[in-house]
Every structure is written in C-alpha cells, then in structure tokens.
Amino acid sequence: MNKDLWLFGYGSIIWRTGFPYIERRAARLSGFVRRYWQGSHDHRGTDAAPGRVVTLIAENDGHCDGAAYLIAGENVEAVLDGLDYREKNGYERRKVKILLSDGERLPPDLDRLVPTAAVTYLAPLDNHAFLGAAPMEDIVHQMRCSAGPSGTNLDYALRLAESVRALGGRDAHVEAVGDKLRDCAPC
C-alpha cells in the first residue's frame, strides 16, 4: 500500500481538483514563481490557437501560493495517473518541499508554517508547449479569446486570481493578467 501523499496545486487544481483527497490546506512553495508561460493546446486553447496557462519558474527569492491536497495512500496511484494524463501537455511531476498551513488560508505569520514533502507538476523550459516570457500586452492578447475543451482562457485567469486571493496569497503576475483581461473588450 502506498503512503499518503501531499500534492501542491497552483493552477486550475485549486478550484477544479477532480480527485479524492483527505484534506486541503493553503500552502507556499519557495524558490519558484507562477507565470503564464505555458501554452495550452488541450485545455484552454487549440493547436491552431493555443491559450496560456501557468507553470512554475525557478526564482531564488520567489514563492508561489497554492493549495495542498493530502491524498490517501490507496488513491495515490490512480490520482497521479489521472493527473499525469491531465497535465500531459508539457508538464512533469516533481518532488518539492512546501510550507503547509494548518488551514484553508495562509496565516499572516508564515514563520509557523511546517515544511512538508509534496509533489507538483511543472512545465520545464524545454517542453514542446513552452511559450516563455512575453510583454504583458502579448500575453493578454493571446489569452483574451482563447478557448478549448476545458473552457476559456479568460475564465481560467479570473478564477485563478480569485482562488489565490481566497487562499490568502498574493501573486502580482496573476493579478495583473486578470486585471488586464477584465478590462478587455469581449470577443
């Protein structure tokens, strides 16, 4: 039997979990920032018009706030198999250390968070769908009207910004993209 496993979610997994879990807590991953640098050909765009979704980019002084899910040992294999398929467009499963809160929101005093082993999915810079950095206007233009089987890129961006705030986290990049998209003319 597998041991229970913590999974760190920093994108749509925060609000569209799609797997059974024992508990959910707010968490922080240090040494990475969340950026809209990954192409989405399979969820929030198409091959002809890919959307943009978030991935983690290494940054020494950075951090990424998200949600951690404790998965029961008997479900670990099935959950990871499902996520391997869901995150197939360039993402890889990685072991990380997260700071785990004792509730659904990050406390103001982060010094009391407990470091915990977890897994997460990130898109390496050399993957086939990696789009990389771009001016904010280009990111927003690409995302504004993109849509795929999982919905619109606009919905993804707005729900992500809302979900990070609900966890008590902050993410200037996600907030800026969401604000710009909110101000765009509809498609």
PDB file of C-alpha atoms in Angstrom, residues 8-162:
ATOM      1  CA  PHE A   8       0.690  21.051  -4.410  1.00  0.00           C
ATOM      2  CA  GLY A   9      -1.674  22.739  -6.855  1.00  0.00           C
ATOM      3  CA  TYR A  10      -1.039  26.262  -8.139  1.00  0.00           C
ATOM      4  CA  GLY A  11      -3.282  26.472 -11.236  1.00  0.00           C
ATOM      5  CA  SER A  12      -6.684  25.007 -12.046  1.00  0.00           C
ATOM      6  CA  ILE A  13      -6.190  22.228  -9.493  1.00  0.00           C
ATOM      7  CA  ILE A  14      -7.001  24.876  -6.854  1.00  0.00           C
ATOM      8  CA  TRP A  15     -10.642  25.159  -7.985  1.00  0.00           C
ATOM      9  CA  ARG A  16     -11.126  22.112 -10.267  1.00  0.00           C
ATOM     10  CA  THR A  17      -9.476  19.412  -8.224  1.00  0.00           C
ATOM     11  CA  GLY A  18     -11.083  16.394  -9.869  1.00  0.00           C
ATOM     12  CA  PHE A  19      -9.706  13.743  -7.489  1.00  0.00           C
ATOM     13  CA  PRO A  20     -10.480  12.459  -3.981  1.00  0.00           C
ATOM     14  CA  TYR A  21      -8.483  13.843  -1.082  1.00  0.00           C
ATOM     15  CA  ILE A  22      -8.459  13.658   2.705  1.00  0.00           C
ATOM     16  CA  GLU A  23      -7.834  17.351   3.369  1.00  0.00           C
ATOM     17  CA  ARG A  24      -6.955  20.624   1.667  1.00  0.00           C
ATOM     18  CA  ARG A  25      -4.703  23.335   3.093  1.00  0.00           C
ATOM     19  CA  ALA A  26      -3.205  26.599   1.901  1.00  0.00           C
ATOM     20  CA  ALA A  27       0.496  26.193   1.125  1.00  0.00           C
ATOM     21  CA  ARG A  28       3.528  28.040  -0.207  1.00  0.00           C
ATOM     22  CA  LEU A  29       6.307  26.794  -2.469  1.00  0.00           C
ATOM     23  CA  SER A  30       9.522  28.808  -2.136  1.00  0.00           C
ATOM     24  CA  GLY A  31      12.115  29.251  -4.883  1.00  0.00           C
ATOM     25  CA  PHE A  32       9.559  29.434  -7.713  1.00  0.00           C
ATOM     26  CA  VAL A  33       7.144  31.948  -9.204  1.00  0.00           C
ATOM     27  CA  ARG A  34       3.966  31.264 -11.170  1.00  0.00           C
ATOM     28  CA  ARG A  35       3.926  32.608 -14.751  1.00  0.00           C
ATOM     29  CA  TYR A  36       1.604  32.403 -17.780  1.00  0.00           C
ATOM     30  CA  TRP A  37       4.398  30.969 -19.899  1.00  0.00           C
ATOM     31  CA  GLN A  38       2.984  27.553 -20.853  1.00  0.00           C
ATOM     32  CA  GLY A  39       0.911  27.004 -23.982  1.00  0.00           C
ATOM     33  CA  SER A  40      -2.402  25.199 -23.652  1.00  0.00           C
ATOM     34  CA  HIS A  41      -3.362  23.275 -26.766  1.00  0.00           C
ATOM     35  CA  ASP A  42      -5.529  20.782 -24.911  1.00  0.00           C
ATOM     36  CA  HIS A  43      -7.496  22.649 -22.209  1.00  0.00           C
ATOM     37  CA  ARG A  44      -7.686  26.437 -22.704  1.00  0.00           C
ATOM     38  CA  GLY A  45      -6.826  26.616 -26.404  1.00  0.00           C
ATOM     39  CA  THR A  46      -6.331  24.532 -29.518  1.00  0.00           C
ATOM     40  CA  ASP A  47      -3.419  23.535 -31.747  1.00  0.00           C
ATOM     41  CA  ALA A  48      -4.288  26.438 -34.063  1.00  0.00           C
ATOM     42  CA  ALA A  49      -4.790  28.963 -31.259  1.00  0.00           C
ATOM     43  CA  PRO A  50      -3.150  27.868 -28.004  1.00  0.00           C
ATOM     44  CA  GLY A  51      -4.099  29.575 -24.784  1.00  0.00           C
ATOM     45  CA  ARG A  52      -1.698  30.352 -21.945  1.00  0.00           C
ATOM     46  CA  VAL A  53      -1.701  28.653 -18.565  1.00  0.00           C
ATOM     47  CA  VAL A  54       0.623  28.899 -15.600  1.00  0.00           C
ATOM     48  CA  THR A  55       3.774  26.996 -14.836  1.00  0.00           C
ATOM     49  CA  LEU A  56       6.462  27.361 -12.202  1.00  0.00           C
ATOM     50  CA  ILE A  57       9.674  29.228 -12.989  1.00  0.00           C
ATOM     51  CA  ALA A  58      12.668  28.917 -10.671  1.00  0.00           C
ATOM     52  CA  GLU A  59      13.477  32.185  -8.886  1.00  0.00           C
ATOM     53  CA  ASN A  60      15.655  32.155  -5.782  1.00  0.00           C
ATOM     54  CA  ASP A  61      13.739  34.766  -3.781  1.00  0.00           C
ATOM     55  CA  GLY A  62      10.330  33.926  -5.247  1.00  0.00           C
ATOM     56  CA  HIS A  63       7.391  31.987  -3.912  1.00  0.00           C
ATOM     57  CA  CYS A  64       4.109  30.597  -5.156  1.00  0.00           C
ATOM     58  CA  ASP A  65       0.989  30.333  -3.006  1.00  0.00           C
ATOM     59  CA  GLY A  66      -1.401  27.489  -3.740  1.00  0.00           C
ATOM     60  CA  ALA A  67      -3.387  24.625  -2.269  1.00  0.00           C
ATOM     61  CA  ALA A  68      -2.041  21.336  -0.926  1.00  0.00           C
ATOM     62  CA  TYR A  69      -4.135  18.190  -1.021  1.00  0.00           C
ATOM     63  CA  LEU A  70      -3.495  15.130   1.134  1.00  0.00           C
ATOM     64  CA  ILE A  71      -4.226  12.056  -0.962  1.00  0.00           C
ATOM     65  CA  ALA A  72      -4.903   8.753   0.790  1.00  0.00           C
ATOM     66  CA  GLY A  73      -2.324   6.043   0.124  1.00  0.00           C
ATOM     67  CA  GLU A  74      -4.814   3.726  -1.557  1.00  0.00           C
ATOM     68  CA  ASN A  75      -5.716   6.515  -4.036  1.00  0.00           C
ATOM     69  CA  VAL A  76      -2.215   7.840  -4.797  1.00  0.00           C
ATOM     70  CA  GLU A  77      -1.539   5.720  -7.890  1.00  0.00           C
ATOM     71  CA  ALA A  78      -4.928   6.418  -9.510  1.00  0.00           C
ATOM     72  CA  VAL A  79      -4.780  10.154  -8.715  1.00  0.00           C
ATOM     73  CA  LEU A  80      -1.251  10.521 -10.108  1.00  0.00           C
ATOM     74  CA  ASP A  81      -2.172   8.508 -13.231  1.00  0.00           C
ATOM     75  CA  GLY A  82      -5.129  10.849 -13.787  1.00  0.00           C
ATOM     76  CA  LEU A  83      -3.006  13.945 -13.240  1.00  0.00           C
ATOM     77  CA  ASP A  84      -0.234  12.621 -15.490  1.00  0.00           C
ATOM     78  CA  TYR A  85      -2.862  12.494 -18.249  1.00  0.00           C
ATOM     79  CA  ARG A  86      -4.451  15.847 -17.342  1.00  0.00           C
ATOM     80  CA  GLU A  87      -1.047  17.573 -17.299  1.00  0.00           C
ATOM     81  CA  LYS A  88       0.275  15.812 -20.425  1.00  0.00           C
ATOM     82  CA  ASN A  89       0.840  18.965 -22.483  1.00  0.00           C
ATOM     83  CA  GLY A  90       4.432  19.551 -21.347  1.00  0.00           C
ATOM     84  CA  TYR A  91       4.195  19.154 -17.579  1.00  0.00           C
ATOM     85  CA  GLU A  92       6.296  16.814 -15.450  1.00  0.00           C
ATOM     86  CA  ARG A  93       5.713  15.562 -11.930  1.00  0.00           C
ATOM     87  CA  ARG A  94       8.342  16.821  -9.462  1.00  0.00           C
ATOM     88  CA  LYS A  95       9.077  16.366  -5.770  1.00  0.00           C
ATOM     89  CA  VAL A  96       9.108  19.655  -3.843  1.00  0.00           C
ATOM     90  CA  LYS A  97       9.111  20.951  -0.276  1.00  0.00           C
ATOM     91  CA  ILE A  98       6.134  23.142   0.572  1.00  0.00           C
ATOM     92  CA  LEU A  99       5.285  25.232   3.607  1.00  0.00           C
ATOM     93  CA  LEU A 100       1.999  23.800   4.786  1.00  0.00           C
ATOM     94  CA  SER A 101      -0.540  25.902   6.687  1.00  0.00           C
ATOM     95  CA  ASP A 102      -2.850  24.485   9.304  1.00  0.00           C
ATOM     96  CA  GLY A 103      -5.963  25.735   7.484  1.00  0.00           C
ATOM     97  CA  GLU A 104      -7.524  26.915   4.221  1.00  0.00           C
ATOM     98  CA  ARG A 105      -5.794  30.327   4.345  1.00  0.00           C
ATOM     99  CA  LEU A 106      -2.159  31.307   4.662  1.00  0.00           C
ATOM    100  CA  PRO A 107      -1.514  32.911   8.046  1.00  0.00           C
ATOM    101  CA  PRO A 108      -0.016  36.415   8.231  1.00  0.00           C
ATOM    102  CA  ASP A 109       2.923  34.929  10.174  1.00  0.00           C
ATOM    103  CA  LEU A 110       4.441  32.477   7.681  1.00  0.00           C
ATOM    104  CA  ASP A 111       7.234  31.524  10.108  1.00  0.00           C
ATOM    105  CA  ARG A 112       4.957  28.975  11.743  1.00  0.00           C
ATOM    106  CA  LEU A 113       4.321  27.007   8.532  1.00  0.00           C
ATOM    107  CA  VAL A 114       5.587  23.432   8.523  1.00  0.00           C
ATOM    108  CA  PRO A 115       7.931  22.288   5.687  1.00  0.00           C
ATOM    109  CA  THR A 116       6.448  19.183   4.068  1.00  0.00           C
ATOM    110  CA  ALA A 117       7.373  16.904   1.165  1.00  0.00           C
ATOM    111  CA  ALA A 118       4.930  17.033  -1.756  1.00  0.00           C
ATOM    112  CA  VAL A 119       4.673  16.562  -5.485  1.00  0.00           C
ATOM    113  CA  THR A 120       3.613  19.107  -8.078  1.00  0.00           C
ATOM    114  CA  TYR A 121       3.525  19.467 -11.846  1.00  0.00           C
ATOM    115  CA  LEU A 122       5.647  21.998 -13.689  1.00  0.00           C
ATOM    116  CA  ALA A 123       6.457  22.565 -17.323  1.00  0.00           C
ATOM    117  CA  PRO A 124      10.218  22.539 -17.996  1.00  0.00           C
ATOM    118  CA  LEU A 125      11.570  25.317 -20.186  1.00  0.00           C
ATOM    119  CA  ASP A 126      12.440  22.860 -22.966  1.00  0.00           C
ATOM    120  CA  ASN A 127       8.992  21.253 -23.312  1.00  0.00           C
ATOM    121  CA  HIS A 128       7.169  21.367 -26.671  1.00  0.00           C
ATOM    122  CA  ALA A 129       4.430  23.751 -25.445  1.00  0.00           C
ATOM    123  CA  PHE A 130       6.588  26.234 -23.531  1.00  0.00           C
ATOM    124  CA  LEU A 131       5.937  29.782 -24.749  1.00  0.00           C
ATOM    125  CA  GLY A 132       8.146  31.691 -22.341  1.00  0.00           C
ATOM    126  CA  ALA A 133       8.115  35.291 -21.286  1.00  0.00           C
ATOM    127  CA  ALA A 134       6.347  37.910 -23.353  1.00  0.00           C
ATOM    128  CA  PRO A 135       5.201  41.505 -22.874  1.00  0.00           C
ATOM    129  CA  MET A 136       2.013  41.723 -20.802  1.00  0.00           C
ATOM    130  CA  GLU A 137       0.052  43.035 -23.804  1.00  0.00           C
ATOM    131  CA  ASP A 138       1.034  39.976 -25.875  1.00  0.00           C
ATOM    132  CA  ILE A 139       0.096  37.552 -23.100  1.00  0.00           C
ATOM    133  CA  VAL A 140      -3.300  39.217 -22.653  1.00  0.00           C
ATOM    134  CA  HIS A 141      -3.930  39.377 -26.408  1.00  0.00           C
ATOM    135  CA  GLN A 142      -3.218  35.662 -26.779  1.00  0.00           C
ATOM    136  CA  MET A 143      -5.417  34.747 -23.809  1.00  0.00           C
ATOM    137  CA  ARG A 144      -8.308  37.135 -24.490  1.00  0.00           C
ATOM    138  CA  CYS A 145     -10.263  34.965 -26.922  1.00  0.00           C
ATOM    139  CA  SER A 146      -8.567  31.582 -26.476  1.00  0.00           C
ATOM    140  CA  ALA A 147     -10.796  28.663 -25.587  1.00  0.00           C
ATOM    141  CA  GLY A 148     -10.563  24.897 -25.528  1.00  0.00           C
ATOM    142  CA  PRO A 149     -12.345  21.821 -24.159  1.00  0.00           C
ATOM    143  CA  SER A 150     -11.941  22.986 -20.531  1.00  0.00           C
ATOM    144  CA  GLY A 151     -13.286  26.487 -21.196  1.00  0.00           C
ATOM    145  CA  THR A 152     -11.998  29.944 -21.963  1.00  0.00           C
ATOM    146  CA  ASN A 153      -8.615  31.331 -21.039  1.00  0.00           C
ATOM    147  CA  LEU A 154     -10.451  34.344 -19.594  1.00  0.00           C
ATOM    148  CA  ASP A 155     -12.336  32.114 -17.133  1.00  0.00           C
ATOM    149  CA  TYR A 156      -9.083  30.339 -16.194  1.00  0.00           C
ATOM    150  CA  ALA A 157      -7.297  33.640 -15.485  1.00  0.00           C
ATOM    151  CA  LEU A 158     -10.118  35.170 -13.460  1.00  0.00           C
ATOM    152  CA  ARG A 159     -10.732  32.007 -11.426  1.00  0.00           C
ATOM    153  CA  LEU A 160      -7.020  31.633 -10.703  1.00  0.00           C
ATOM    154  CA  ALA A 161      -6.703  35.215  -9.424  1.00  0.00           C
ATOM    155  CA  GLU A 162      -9.817  34.756  -7.273  1.00  0.00           C
TER     156      GLU A 162
END
